[in-house]
PDB file of C-alpha atoms (C1' of nucleotides) in Angstrom:
ATOM      1  CA  MET A  76       5.565   0.982   0.054  1.00  0.00           C
ATOM      2  CA  PRO A  77       3.310   0.870   3.022  1.00  0.00           C
ATOM      3  CA  GLU A  78       0.538  -2.004   3.703  1.00  0.00           C
ATOM      4  CA  LEU A  79      -1.195  -2.351   7.382  1.00  0.00           C
ATOM      5  CA  PRO A  80       1.422  -2.833   9.884  1.00  0.00           C
ATOM      6  CA  GLU A  81       3.682  -0.200   8.261  1.00  0.00           C
ATOM      7  CA  VAL A  82       1.538   2.531   8.583  1.00  0.00           C
ATOM      8  CA  GLU A  83       0.085   1.057  11.802  1.00  0.00           C
ATOM      9  CA  THR A  84       4.985   1.721  13.032  1.00  0.00           C
ATOM     10  CA  ILE A  85       4.616   4.865  11.522  1.00  0.00           C
ATOM     11  CA  SER A  86       1.240   6.169  13.478  1.00  0.00           C
ATOM     12  CA  ARG A  87       3.293   5.065  16.467  1.00  0.00           C
ATOM     13  CA  SER A  88       6.146   6.576  15.993  1.00  0.00           C
ATOM     14  CA  LEU A  89       4.758   9.761  15.302  1.00  0.00           C
ATOM     15  CA  THR A  90       2.384   9.891  18.214  1.00  0.00           C
ATOM     16  CA  GLU A  91       5.329   9.437  20.104  1.00  0.00           C
ATOM     17  CA  LYS A  92       7.130  12.360  18.795  1.00  0.00           C
ATOM     18  CA  ILE A  93       4.882  14.930  17.929  1.00  0.00           C
ATOM     19  CA  ILE A  94       1.313  15.119  20.167  1.00  0.00           C
ATOM     20  CA  GLY A  95       0.929  17.844  21.964  1.00  0.00           C
ATOM     21  CA  LYS A  96       3.147  20.137  19.174  1.00  0.00           C
ATOM     22  CA  LYS A  97       1.684  23.475  17.488  1.00  0.00           C
ATOM     23  CA  ILE A  98       1.856  23.733  14.535  1.00  0.00           C
ATOM     24  CA  PHE A  99       4.289  27.034  13.373  1.00  0.00           C
ATOM     25  CA  GLN A 100       4.334  27.095  10.124  1.00  0.00           C
ATOM     26  CA  VAL A 101       3.311  24.979   6.680  1.00  0.00           C
ATOM     27  CA  GLU A 102       4.942  25.246   3.534  1.00  0.00           C
ATOM     28  CA  VAL A 103       3.043  22.736   0.657  1.00  0.00           C
ATOM     29  CA  PHE A 104       6.530  22.498  -2.721  1.00  0.00           C
ATOM     30  CA  MET A 105       3.668  20.108  -4.752  1.00  0.00           C
ATOM     31  CA  ALA A 106       0.229  20.880  -5.192  1.00  0.00           C
ATOM     32  CA  LYS A 107      -1.375  17.786  -7.037  1.00  0.00           C
ATOM     33  CA  LEU A 108      -0.954  16.450  -3.180  1.00  0.00           C
ATOM     34  CA  ILE A 109      -3.466  18.517  -1.384  1.00  0.00           C
ATOM     35  CA  LYS A 110      -6.733  16.766  -2.793  1.00  0.00           C
ATOM     36  CA  THR A 111      -9.571  19.236  -0.757  1.00  0.00           C
ATOM     37  CA  HIS A 112      -7.407  22.456  -0.436  1.00  0.00           C
ATOM     38  CA  HIS A 113      -5.586  25.674  -3.031  1.00  0.00           C
ATOM     39  CA  VAL A 114      -2.440  25.626  -0.956  1.00  0.00           C
ATOM     40  CA  GLU A 115      -2.864  28.932   0.885  1.00  0.00           C
ATOM     41  CA  GLN A 116      -6.709  27.361   2.385  1.00  0.00           C
ATOM     42  CA  PHE A 117      -4.464  24.203   3.176  1.00  0.00           C
ATOM     43  CA  LYS A 118      -1.819  26.022   5.183  1.00  0.00           C
ATOM     44  CA  ALA A 119      -3.708  29.065   6.660  1.00  0.00           C
ATOM     45  CA  VAL A 120      -6.708  25.555   8.454  1.00  0.00           C
ATOM     46  CA  LEU A 121      -3.423  24.544   9.987  1.00  0.00           C
ATOM     47  CA  LYS A 122      -1.247  27.363  10.826  1.00  0.00           C
ATOM     48  CA  GLY A 123      -1.623  27.095  15.092  1.00  0.00           C
ATOM     49  CA  LEU A 124      -4.220  23.799  15.321  1.00  0.00           C
ATOM     50  CA  THR A 125      -2.209  21.469  17.977  1.00  0.00           C
ATOM     51  CA  ILE A 126      -1.670  17.311  17.228  1.00  0.00           C
ATOM     52  CA  ARG A 127      -4.359  16.226  19.531  1.00  0.00           C
ATOM     53  CA  ASP A 128      -3.492  12.032  18.588  1.00  0.00           C
ATOM     54  CA  ILE A 129      -2.155   9.780  15.227  1.00  0.00           C
ATOM     55  CA  ALA A 130      -5.224   7.570  14.199  1.00  0.00           C
ATOM     56  CA  ARG A 131      -4.649   4.738  11.591  1.00  0.00           C
ATOM     57  CA  ARG A 132      -7.908   3.662   9.363  1.00  0.00           C
ATOM     58  CA  GLY A 133      -7.153   0.859   6.424  1.00  0.00           C
ATOM     59  CA  LYS A 134      -3.564   2.191   5.455  1.00  0.00           C
ATOM     60  CA  TYR A 135      -4.217   5.534   5.968  1.00  0.00           C
ATOM     61  CA  LEU A 136      -2.939   7.176   8.686  1.00  0.00           C
ATOM     62  CA  ILE A 137      -4.931  10.006  10.514  1.00  0.00           C
ATOM     63  CA  ILE A 138      -3.205  13.107  12.132  1.00  0.00           C
ATOM     64  CA  ASN A 139      -6.820  14.622  14.762  1.00  0.00           C
ATOM     65  CA  PHE A 140      -5.729  18.320  15.550  1.00  0.00           C
ATOM     66  CA  GLN A 141      -7.619  19.067  19.208  1.00  0.00           C
ATOM     67  CA  GLU A 142     -10.109  21.661  17.081  1.00  0.00           C
ATOM     68  CA  GLY A 143     -11.431  19.916  15.383  1.00  0.00           C
ATOM     69  CA  TRP A 144     -10.006  18.970  12.182  1.00  0.00           C
ATOM     70  CA  SER A 145      -8.282  15.329  10.632  1.00  0.00           C
ATOM     71  CA  LEU A 146      -5.519  15.925   8.268  1.00  0.00           C
ATOM     72  CA  VAL A 147      -5.646  11.841   6.668  1.00  0.00           C
ATOM     73  CA  VAL A 148      -2.428  11.524   4.053  1.00  0.00           C
ATOM     74  CA  HIS A 149      -1.723   7.931   2.075  1.00  0.00           C
ATOM     75  CA  LEU A 150       1.127   7.416   1.394  1.00  0.00           C
ATOM     76  CA  ARG A 151       0.715   5.184  -1.599  1.00  0.00           C
ATOM     77  CA  MET A 152       3.215   3.150  -2.566  1.00  0.00           C
ATOM     78  CA  THR A 153       7.024   5.171  -2.176  1.00  0.00           C
ATOM     79  CA  GLY A 154       5.537   8.539   0.673  1.00  0.00           C
ATOM     80  CA  GLN A 155       6.957   8.631   4.053  1.00  0.00           C
ATOM     81  CA  LEU A 156       6.318  10.841   6.857  1.00  0.00           C
ATOM     82  CA  VAL A 157       9.148  11.758   9.172  1.00  0.00           C
ATOM     83  CA  VAL A 158       9.816  13.684  12.270  1.00  0.00           C
ATOM     84  CA  ARG A 159      12.952  16.199  11.786  1.00  0.00           C
ATOM     85  CA  GLN A 160      14.769  19.348  12.838  1.00  0.00           C
ATOM     86  CA  ALA A 161      14.110  22.527  11.170  1.00  0.00           C
ATOM     87  CA  GLN A 162      18.041  22.748  10.682  1.00  0.00           C
ATOM     88  CA  ASP A 163      17.579  19.059   9.180  1.00  0.00           C
ATOM     89  CA  GLU A 164      18.740  19.203   5.566  1.00  0.00           C
ATOM     90  CA  ILE A 165      15.954  19.165   3.707  1.00  0.00           C
ATOM     91  CA  ILE A 166      15.655  16.058   0.716  1.00  0.00           C
ATOM     92  CA  LYS A 167      15.007  15.558  -2.573  1.00  0.00           C
ATOM     93  CA  HIS A 168      11.280  14.532  -3.605  1.00  0.00           C
ATOM     94  CA  THR A 169      10.228  16.129  -0.181  1.00  0.00           C
ATOM     95  CA  HIS A 170       6.973  17.860  -1.149  1.00  0.00           C
ATOM     96  CA  ALA A 171       5.308  19.475   1.878  1.00  0.00           C
ATOM     97  CA  VAL A 172       7.262  20.733   5.312  1.00  0.00           C
ATOM     98  CA  PHE A 173       4.258  20.847   8.538  1.00  0.00           C
ATOM     99  CA  THR A 174       7.327  23.022  10.754  1.00  0.00           C
ATOM    100  CA  PHE A 175       6.154  23.234  14.967  1.00  0.00           C
ATOM    101  CA  GLU A 176       7.007  25.807  17.639  1.00  0.00           C
ATOM    102  CA  ASP A 177       9.744  23.926  18.753  1.00  0.00           C
ATOM    103  CA  LYS A 178      11.464  23.924  15.410  1.00  0.00           C
ATOM    104  CA  THR A 179      10.658  20.209  15.068  1.00  0.00           C
ATOM    105  CA  GLN A 180       9.267  19.291  12.102  1.00  0.00           C
ATOM    106  CA  LEU A 181       7.372  16.134  10.294  1.00  0.00           C
ATOM    107  CA  ARG A 182       7.552  15.944   5.948  1.00  0.00           C
ATOM    108  CA  PHE A 183       6.570  14.700   3.834  1.00  0.00           C
ATOM    109  CA  ILE A 184       8.669  12.657   1.320  1.00  0.00           C
ATOM    110  CA  ASP A 185       7.499  10.493  -1.724  1.00  0.00           C
ATOM    111  CA  ILE A 186       9.773   9.778  -4.890  1.00  0.00           C
ATOM    112  CA  ARG A 187       6.681   8.800  -6.785  1.00  0.00           C
ATOM    113  CA  GLN A 188       4.052  11.504  -5.778  1.00  0.00           C
ATOM    114  CA  PHE A 189       1.150   9.124  -5.611  1.00  0.00           C
ATOM    115  CA  GLY A 190       0.674   9.933  -2.142  1.00  0.00           C
ATOM    116  CA  THR A 191      -2.646  12.139  -0.541  1.00  0.00           C
ATOM    117  CA  MET A 192      -3.750  14.418   2.036  1.00  0.00           C
ATOM    118  CA  HIS A 193      -7.173  15.583   2.550  1.00  0.00           C
ATOM    119  CA  LEU A 194      -7.775  17.873   5.375  1.00  0.00           C
ATOM    120  CA  VAL A 195     -11.517  17.058   6.957  1.00  0.00           C
ATOM    121  CA  MET A 196     -13.213  18.440   9.997  1.00  0.00           C
ATOM    122  CA  ASN A 197     -13.196  15.147  12.566  1.00  0.00           C
ATOM    123  CA  ASP A 198     -16.766  13.664  12.107  1.00  0.00           C
ATOM    124  CA  LYS A 199     -16.038  14.384   7.971  1.00  0.00           C
ATOM    125  CA  LEU A 200     -13.467  11.597   7.606  1.00  0.00           C
ATOM    126  CA  ASP A 201     -16.025   9.548   5.585  1.00  0.00           C
ATOM    127  CA  GLU A 202     -16.123  12.081   2.814  1.00  0.00           C
ATOM    128  CA  ILE A 203     -12.834  10.745   2.139  1.00  0.00           C
ATOM    129  CA  SER A 204     -14.147   8.496  -1.237  1.00  0.00           C
ATOM    130  CA  GLY A 205     -10.898   6.102  -0.654  1.00  0.00           C
ATOM    131  CA  ILE A 206     -12.187   5.619   3.731  1.00  0.00           C
ATOM    132  CA  GLN A 207     -15.946   5.107   3.375  1.00  0.00           C
ATOM    133  CA  THR A 208     -15.902   1.815   1.765  1.00  0.00           C
ATOM    134  CA  LEU A 209     -13.252   0.659   3.736  1.00  0.00           C
ATOM    135  CA  GLY A 210     -13.481  -3.397   5.129  1.00  0.00           C
ATOM    136  CA  PRO A 211     -13.351  -3.783   8.471  1.00  0.00           C
ATOM    137  CA  GLU A 212      -9.983  -4.265  10.084  1.00  0.00           C
ATOM    138  CA  PRO A 213      -8.203  -7.883   9.995  1.00  0.00           C
ATOM    139  CA  LEU A 214      -7.513  -6.807  13.682  1.00  0.00           C
ATOM    140  CA  GLY A 215     -10.443  -5.129  14.685  1.00  0.00           C
ATOM    141  CA  GLU A 216     -13.634  -6.590  16.773  1.00  0.00           C
ATOM    142  CA  ASP A 217     -15.321  -6.641  13.349  1.00  0.00           C
ATOM    143  CA  PHE A 218     -13.443  -8.964  11.506  1.00  0.00           C
ATOM    144  CA  THR A 219     -15.010 -12.093  12.330  1.00  0.00           C
ATOM    145  CA  LEU A 220     -14.719 -16.112  11.015  1.00  0.00           C
ATOM    146  CA  PRO A 221     -18.666 -15.886  10.130  1.00  0.00           C
ATOM    147  CA  TYR A 222     -17.924 -11.768   8.575  1.00  0.00           C
ATOM    148  CA  LEU A 223     -15.469 -13.638   6.368  1.00  0.00           C
ATOM    149  CA  ILE A 224     -17.954 -16.867   4.895  1.00  0.00           C
ATOM    150  CA  SER A 225     -20.401 -14.040   3.759  1.00  0.00           C
ATOM    151  CA  ALA A 226     -18.124 -11.727   2.686  1.00  0.00           C
ATOM    152  CA  LEU A 227     -16.489 -14.642   0.621  1.00  0.00           C
ATOM    153  CA  ALA A 228     -19.891 -16.320  -0.700  1.00  0.00           C
ATOM    154  CA  GLY A 229     -20.375 -16.970  -4.496  1.00  0.00           C
ATOM    155  CA  LYS A 230     -17.440 -14.047  -4.969  1.00  0.00           C
ATOM    156  CA  LYS A 231     -15.989 -14.821  -8.713  1.00  0.00           C
ATOM    157  CA  THR A 232     -12.915 -13.550  -8.627  1.00  0.00           C
ATOM    158  CA  LYS A 233      -9.574 -14.951  -7.826  1.00  0.00           C
ATOM    159  CA  ILE A 234      -8.988 -14.933  -3.926  1.00  0.00           C
ATOM    160  CA  LYS A 235      -5.590 -13.203  -4.567  1.00  0.00           C
ATOM    161  CA  ALA A 236      -8.316 -10.174  -5.744  1.00  0.00           C
ATOM    162  CA  PHE A 237     -10.353 -10.093  -2.879  1.00  0.00           C
ATOM    163  CA  LEU A 238      -7.956  -9.686  -0.152  1.00  0.00           C
ATOM    164  CA  LEU A 239      -6.688  -6.607  -2.131  1.00  0.00           C
ATOM    165  CA  ASP A 240      -9.979  -5.519  -2.576  1.00  0.00           C
ATOM    166  CA  GLN A 241      -9.960  -2.951   0.572  1.00  0.00           C
ATOM    167  CA  LYS A 242     -13.734  -2.618   0.511  1.00  0.00           C
ATOM    168  CA  TRP A 243     -13.826  -6.204   2.197  1.00  0.00           C
ATOM    169  CA  ILE A 244     -10.665  -6.201   4.808  1.00  0.00           C
ATOM    170  CA  ALA A 245      -8.829  -2.641   5.230  1.00  0.00           C
ATOM    171  CA  GLY A 246      -4.892  -3.047   5.269  1.00  0.00           C
ATOM    172  CA  LEU A 247      -3.611  -5.513   3.200  1.00  0.00           C
ATOM    173  CA  GLY A 248      -1.291  -4.821   0.431  1.00  0.00           C
ATOM    174  CA  ASN A 249       0.126  -7.755  -1.803  1.00  0.00           C
ATOM    175  CA  ILE A 250       3.429  -8.030   0.364  1.00  0.00           C
ATOM    176  CA  TYR A 251       1.078  -9.815   2.992  1.00  0.00           C
ATOM    177  CA  VAL A 252      -1.145 -11.372   0.672  1.00  0.00           C
ATOM    178  CA  ASP A 253       1.184 -13.050  -0.337  1.00  0.00           C
ATOM    179  CA  GLU A 254       2.497 -13.825   2.882  1.00  0.00           C
ATOM    180  CA  ALA A 255      -1.373 -15.308   4.189  1.00  0.00           C
ATOM    181  CA  LEU A 256      -2.187 -17.091   1.425  1.00  0.00           C
ATOM    182  CA  PHE A 257       1.250 -18.992   1.838  1.00  0.00           C
ATOM    183  CA  GLN A 258       0.489 -19.091   5.958  1.00  0.00           C
ATOM    184  CA  ALA A 259      -2.578 -20.800   4.359  1.00  0.00           C
ATOM    185  CA  LYS A 260      -2.005 -22.746   2.144  1.00  0.00           C
ATOM    186  CA  ILE A 261      -4.016 -21.744  -0.008  1.00  0.00           C
ATOM    187  CA  HIS A 262      -2.980 -20.523  -3.777  1.00  0.00           C
ATOM    188  CA  PRO A 263      -3.983 -16.716  -5.050  1.00  0.00           C
ATOM    189  CA  LEU A 264      -5.840 -18.461  -8.229  1.00  0.00           C
ATOM    190  CA  LYS A 265      -8.875 -19.479  -6.729  1.00  0.00           C
ATOM    191  CA  GLU A 266     -11.684 -18.078  -7.107  1.00  0.00           C
ATOM    192  CA  ALA A 267     -13.349 -17.172  -3.405  1.00  0.00           C
ATOM    193  CA  GLY A 268     -16.383 -17.996  -3.274  1.00  0.00           C
ATOM    194  CA  ASN A 269     -15.077 -21.697  -4.288  1.00  0.00           C
ATOM    195  CA  LEU A 270     -12.554 -22.009  -1.323  1.00  0.00           C
ATOM    196  CA  THR A 271     -12.688 -25.123   1.959  1.00  0.00           C
ATOM    197  CA  ARG A 272     -14.918 -24.238   4.920  1.00  0.00           C
ATOM    198  CA  THR A 273     -11.305 -25.198   6.068  1.00  0.00           C
ATOM    199  CA  GLU A 274      -9.515 -23.171   4.089  1.00  0.00           C
ATOM    200  CA  ILE A 275     -12.016 -19.875   5.220  1.00  0.00           C
ATOM    201  CA  GLU A 276     -10.524 -20.666   8.487  1.00  0.00           C
ATOM    202  CA  ARG A 277      -6.695 -21.168   7.785  1.00  0.00           C
ATOM    203  CA  LEU A 278      -7.073 -18.037   6.446  1.00  0.00           C
ATOM    204  CA  PHE A 279      -8.910 -15.828   9.095  1.00  0.00           C
ATOM    205  CA  HIS A 280      -6.209 -16.978  10.909  1.00  0.00           C
ATOM    206  CA  ALA A 281      -3.468 -16.447   8.578  1.00  0.00           C
ATOM    207  CA  VAL A 282      -4.388 -12.762   7.667  1.00  0.00           C
ATOM    208  CA  ARG A 283      -4.642 -11.860  11.800  1.00  0.00           C
ATOM    209  CA  GLU A 284      -1.046 -14.063  12.389  1.00  0.00           C
ATOM    210  CA  THR A 285       0.864 -12.346   9.238  1.00  0.00           C
ATOM    211  CA  ILE A 286      -0.520  -8.790  10.020  1.00  0.00           C
ATOM    212  CA  LYS A 287      -0.060  -9.110  14.188  1.00  0.00           C
ATOM    213  CA  ALA A 288       3.741 -10.659  13.008  1.00  0.00           C
ATOM    214  CA  GLY A 289       4.272  -7.013  10.473  1.00  0.00           C
ATOM    215  CA  ILE A 290       3.836  -4.376  12.797  1.00  0.00           C
ATOM    216  CA  GLU A 291       5.256  -6.771  16.434  1.00  0.00           C
ATOM    217  CA  HIS A 292       8.604  -6.879  13.412  1.00  0.00           C
ATOM    218  CA  ARG A 293       7.711  -2.999  12.861  1.00  0.00           C
ATOM    219  CA  GLY A 294       7.067  -3.542   8.975  1.00  0.00           C
ATOM    220  CA  THR A 295       8.746  -5.118   5.858  1.00  0.00           C
ATOM    221  CA  THR A 296      11.033  -2.046   4.573  1.00  0.00           C
ATOM    222  CA  LEU A 297      11.612  -3.782   0.417  1.00  0.00           C
ATOM    223  CA  LYS A 298      13.066  -0.297  -0.533  1.00  0.00           C
ATOM    224  CA  ASP A 299      11.954   3.980   0.634  1.00  0.00           C
ATOM    225  CA  TYR A 300      10.006   2.238   3.927  1.00  0.00           C
ATOM    226  CA  VAL A 301      10.845   3.908   7.262  1.00  0.00           C
ATOM    227  CA  ASP A 302       8.635   4.661  10.370  1.00  0.00           C
ATOM    228  CA  ALA A 303       8.919   8.489  11.290  1.00  0.00           C
ATOM    229  CA  GLU A 304      12.444   8.004  12.379  1.00  0.00           C
ATOM    230  CA  GLY A 305      13.568   6.759   9.892  1.00  0.00           C
ATOM    231  CA  ASN A 306      14.048   3.402  10.917  1.00  0.00           C
ATOM    232  CA  LYS A 307      13.812   0.162   8.513  1.00  0.00           C
ATOM    233  CA  GLY A 308      10.689  -2.111   9.162  1.00  0.00           C
ATOM    234  CA  THR A 309      12.981  -6.016  10.320  1.00  0.00           C
ATOM    235  CA  PHE A 310       9.990  -7.943   8.629  1.00  0.00           C
ATOM    236  CA  GLN A 311      11.598  -8.839   5.341  1.00  0.00           C
ATOM    237  CA  PHE A 312      14.090 -10.605   7.158  1.00  0.00           C
ATOM    238  CA  ARG A 313      10.476 -13.228   8.149  1.00  0.00           C
ATOM    239  CA  LEU A 314       8.742 -12.988   4.012  1.00  0.00           C
ATOM    240  CA  LYS A 315       8.493 -17.183   3.605  1.00  0.00           C
ATOM    241  CA  ALA A 316       6.808 -16.008  -0.201  1.00  0.00           C
ATOM    242  CA  TYR A 317       6.956 -12.285  -1.071  1.00  0.00           C
ATOM    243  CA  GLY A 318      10.325 -11.852  -3.036  1.00  0.00           C
ATOM    244  CA  ARG A 319      11.293 -15.403  -2.487  1.00  0.00           C
ATOM    245  CA  SER A 320      10.721 -16.914  -6.399  1.00  0.00           C
ATOM    246  CA  GLY A 321      13.789 -18.635  -6.859  1.00  0.00           C
ATOM    247  CA  GLN A 322      14.091 -20.058  -3.489  1.00  0.00           C
ATOM    248  CA  ALA A 323      13.090 -23.225  -1.513  1.00  0.00           C
ATOM    249  CA  CYS A 324      10.029 -23.376  -0.518  1.00  0.00           C
ATOM    250  CA  SER A 325      10.436 -23.120   4.377  1.00  0.00           C
ATOM    251  CA  THR A 326       8.157 -26.058   4.147  1.00  0.00           C
ATOM    252  CA  CYS A 327       8.412 -28.032   1.522  1.00  0.00           C
ATOM    253  CA  GLY A 328      12.062 -26.461  -0.258  1.00  0.00           C
ATOM    254  CA  SER A 329      10.304 -26.849  -3.244  1.00  0.00           C
ATOM    255  CA  LEU A 330      10.780 -23.766  -5.746  1.00  0.00           C
ATOM    256  CA  ILE A 331       9.387 -20.572  -4.677  1.00  0.00           C
ATOM    257  CA  ILE A 332       7.297 -19.025  -8.426  1.00  0.00           C
ATOM    258  CA  ARG A 333       6.643 -15.522  -9.067  1.00  0.00           C
ATOM    259  CA  GLU A 334       3.406 -15.065 -11.392  1.00  0.00           C
ATOM    260  CA  LYS A 335       1.340 -12.276 -12.059  1.00  0.00           C
ATOM    261  CA  VAL A 336      -2.005 -13.051 -10.917  1.00  0.00           C
ATOM    262  CA  ALA A 337      -5.027  -9.512 -10.312  1.00  0.00           C
ATOM    263  CA  GLY A 338      -2.661  -7.289 -12.116  1.00  0.00           C
ATOM    264  CA  ARG A 339       0.346  -8.017  -9.417  1.00  0.00           C
ATOM    265  CA  SER A 340       3.685 -10.545  -8.411  1.00  0.00           C
ATOM    266  CA  SER A 341       2.514 -12.941  -6.977  1.00  0.00           C
ATOM    267  CA  HIS A 342       4.577 -15.258  -5.120  1.00  0.00           C
ATOM    268  CA  ILE A 343       3.952 -18.644  -4.410  1.00  0.00           C
ATOM    269  CA  CYS A 344       4.430 -22.242  -3.263  1.00  0.00           C
ATOM    270  CA  PRO A 345       3.795 -24.122  -6.062  1.00  0.00           C
ATOM    271  CA  LYS A 346       3.278 -27.574  -3.911  1.00  0.00           C
ATOM    272  CA  CYS A 347       1.686 -26.692  -0.694  1.00  0.00           C
ATOM    273  CA  GLN A 348      -0.337 -24.121  -2.025  1.00  0.00           C
ATOM    274  CA  ILE A 349      -2.183 -25.884  -3.901  1.00  0.00           C
ATOM    275  CA  LEU A 350      -5.201 -24.588  -7.035  1.00  0.00           C
ATOM    276  CA  ASP A 351      -7.313 -27.977  -7.458  1.00  0.00           C
ATOM    277  CA  THR A 352      -9.088 -29.741  -5.050  1.00  0.00           C
ATOM    278  CA  LEU A 353     -12.043 -31.740  -6.252  1.00  0.00           C
ATOM    279  CA  ASP A 354     -14.655 -28.912  -6.043  1.00  0.00           C
ATOM    280  CA  ASN A 355     -12.424 -26.156  -7.973  1.00  0.00           C
ATOM    281  CA  ASN A 356     -13.767 -25.185 -12.209  1.00  0.00           C
ATOM    282  CA  MET A 357     -12.041 -27.118 -15.137  1.00  0.00           C
ATOM    283  CA  VAL A 358     -11.677 -23.658 -16.303  1.00  0.00           C
ATOM    284  CA  THR A 359      -8.172 -23.396 -16.962  1.00  0.00           C
ATOM    285  CA  GLU A 360      -6.136 -19.681 -16.444  1.00  0.00           C
TER     286      GLU A 360
ATOM    287  C1'  DA B 123     -22.828  -5.646 -10.878  1.00  0.00           C
ATOM    288  C1'  DA B 124     -18.361  -6.801 -11.512  1.00  0.00           C
ATOM    289  C1'  DT B 125     -13.750  -7.785 -13.021  1.00  0.00           C
ATOM    290  C1'  DT B 126      -9.935  -5.718 -15.858  1.00  0.00           C
ATOM    291  C1'  DG B 127      -6.578  -2.509 -17.931  1.00  0.00           C
ATOM    292  C1'  DT B 128      -4.822   1.980 -17.628  1.00  0.00           C
ATOM    293  C1'  DA B 129      -2.464   6.555 -16.043  1.00  0.00           C
ATOM    294  C1'  DC B 130      -0.901   8.581 -11.998  1.00  0.00           C
ATOM    295  C1'  DC B 131       5.324   9.089 -10.731  1.00  0.00           C
ATOM    296  C1'  DT B 132      10.769   8.092 -10.568  1.00  0.00           C
ATOM    297  C1'  DG B 133      13.618   5.317  -9.707  1.00  0.00           C
ATOM    298  C1'  DT B 134      16.831   0.557 -10.653  1.00  0.00           C
ATOM    299  C1'  DC B 135      18.203  -2.650 -12.810  1.00  0.00           C
ATOM    300  C1'  DA B 136      19.249  -7.028 -15.953  1.00  0.00           C
ATOM    301  C1'  DG B 137      19.725  -7.507 -21.393  1.00  0.00           C
ATOM    302  C1'  DC B 138      22.030  -6.119 -24.706  1.00  0.00           C
TER     303       DC B 138
ATOM    304  C1'  DT C 216      28.835   3.380 -21.428  1.00  0.00           C
ATOM    305  C1'  DG C 217      24.729   3.780 -22.561  1.00  0.00           C
ATOM    306  C1'  DC C 218      19.970   2.764 -24.458  1.00  0.00           C
ATOM    307  C1'  DT C 219      15.162   0.310 -23.669  1.00  0.00           C
ATOM    308  C1'  DG C 220      12.421  -2.404 -20.875  1.00  0.00           C
ATOM    309  C1'  DA C 221      10.282  -4.268 -17.564  1.00  0.00           C
ATOM    310  C1'  DC C 222       8.656  -3.872 -12.899  1.00  0.00           C
ATOM    311  C1'  DA C 223       8.127  -1.673  -8.050  1.00  0.00           C
ATOM    312  C1'  DG C 224       4.414  -1.571  -1.387  1.00  0.00           C
ATOM    313  C1'  DG C 225      -1.284   1.059  -4.349  1.00  0.00           C
ATOM    314  C1'  DT C 226      -5.352   3.606  -6.053  1.00  0.00           C
ATOM    315  C1'  DA C 227      -8.962   5.566  -9.731  1.00  0.00           C
ATOM    316  C1'  DC C 228     -11.490   6.106 -13.379  1.00  0.00           C
ATOM    317  C1'  DA C 229     -12.670   3.744 -17.758  1.00  0.00           C
ATOM    318  C1'  DA C 230     -13.757   0.458 -20.108  1.00  0.00           C
ATOM    319  C1'  DT C 231     -15.464  -4.278 -21.598  1.00  0.00           C
TER     320       DT C 231
END
DNA sequence: AATTGTACCTGTCAGC
DNA sequence: TGCTGACAGGTACAAT
């Protein structure tokens, strides 16, 4: 479910709801979700901690406590973090519940059970392997045109695989990669190291604008995604490529096609997103 | 070293 | 109606 814009929206909506709250009780119904501690230790550490702030890095949501601990949550495909009242019904697939002293609860719900939680001291976030290797934030000051040019240089991999790889840019997933490539008019199969200077410039701006727009519209709800209050996003109504196979391209009217690239469904305008720009290789895929 | 395939899960939907 | 197979927002690890 959640890529950077969704996790950012959850982070912001959680900030409004649970900053300053103190944990009264922790319940875990699915032990494998906790990656750093045995369940009993996990509960013992968290009980009595007070939430200082909520942050995000890539697709990781980070709950920082005043006492120095950080709870790092990754929602993978179908995870949700929602705030409810203690008396509200516990729905199916609820795997952890954090009850605060005021009887509000933070609940972790995850149909496919891929989500993870790490509990570490705040200065040890880098010990989480997925965080340690994250590339720059697309909206941060480390993500610059010169950075993108040098990161792409000489890469044999397909541009789609490059963009999905969290070590080059943090937070992009299948939806926003397809949208950014559509905006930049670049075919997902194009070899990363073969992009022209103009294409790289277009891609740089397309990545930033797509992510910004996703955040502005509070994320994309295809099916499961909701923010901390249970609200859906609205960016799904503005998608131009993802999920639109068989529909007309908003730029040229050609039909959007779907094709597997880098193991993922990819949505492409066959006319706007050209693969062949003279400098490309002649190997047919 | 870099790239691809597979595994992890449940739910949904199209086709028969 | 079932049943089957493909597919779904992600990532870690094995295999090549």
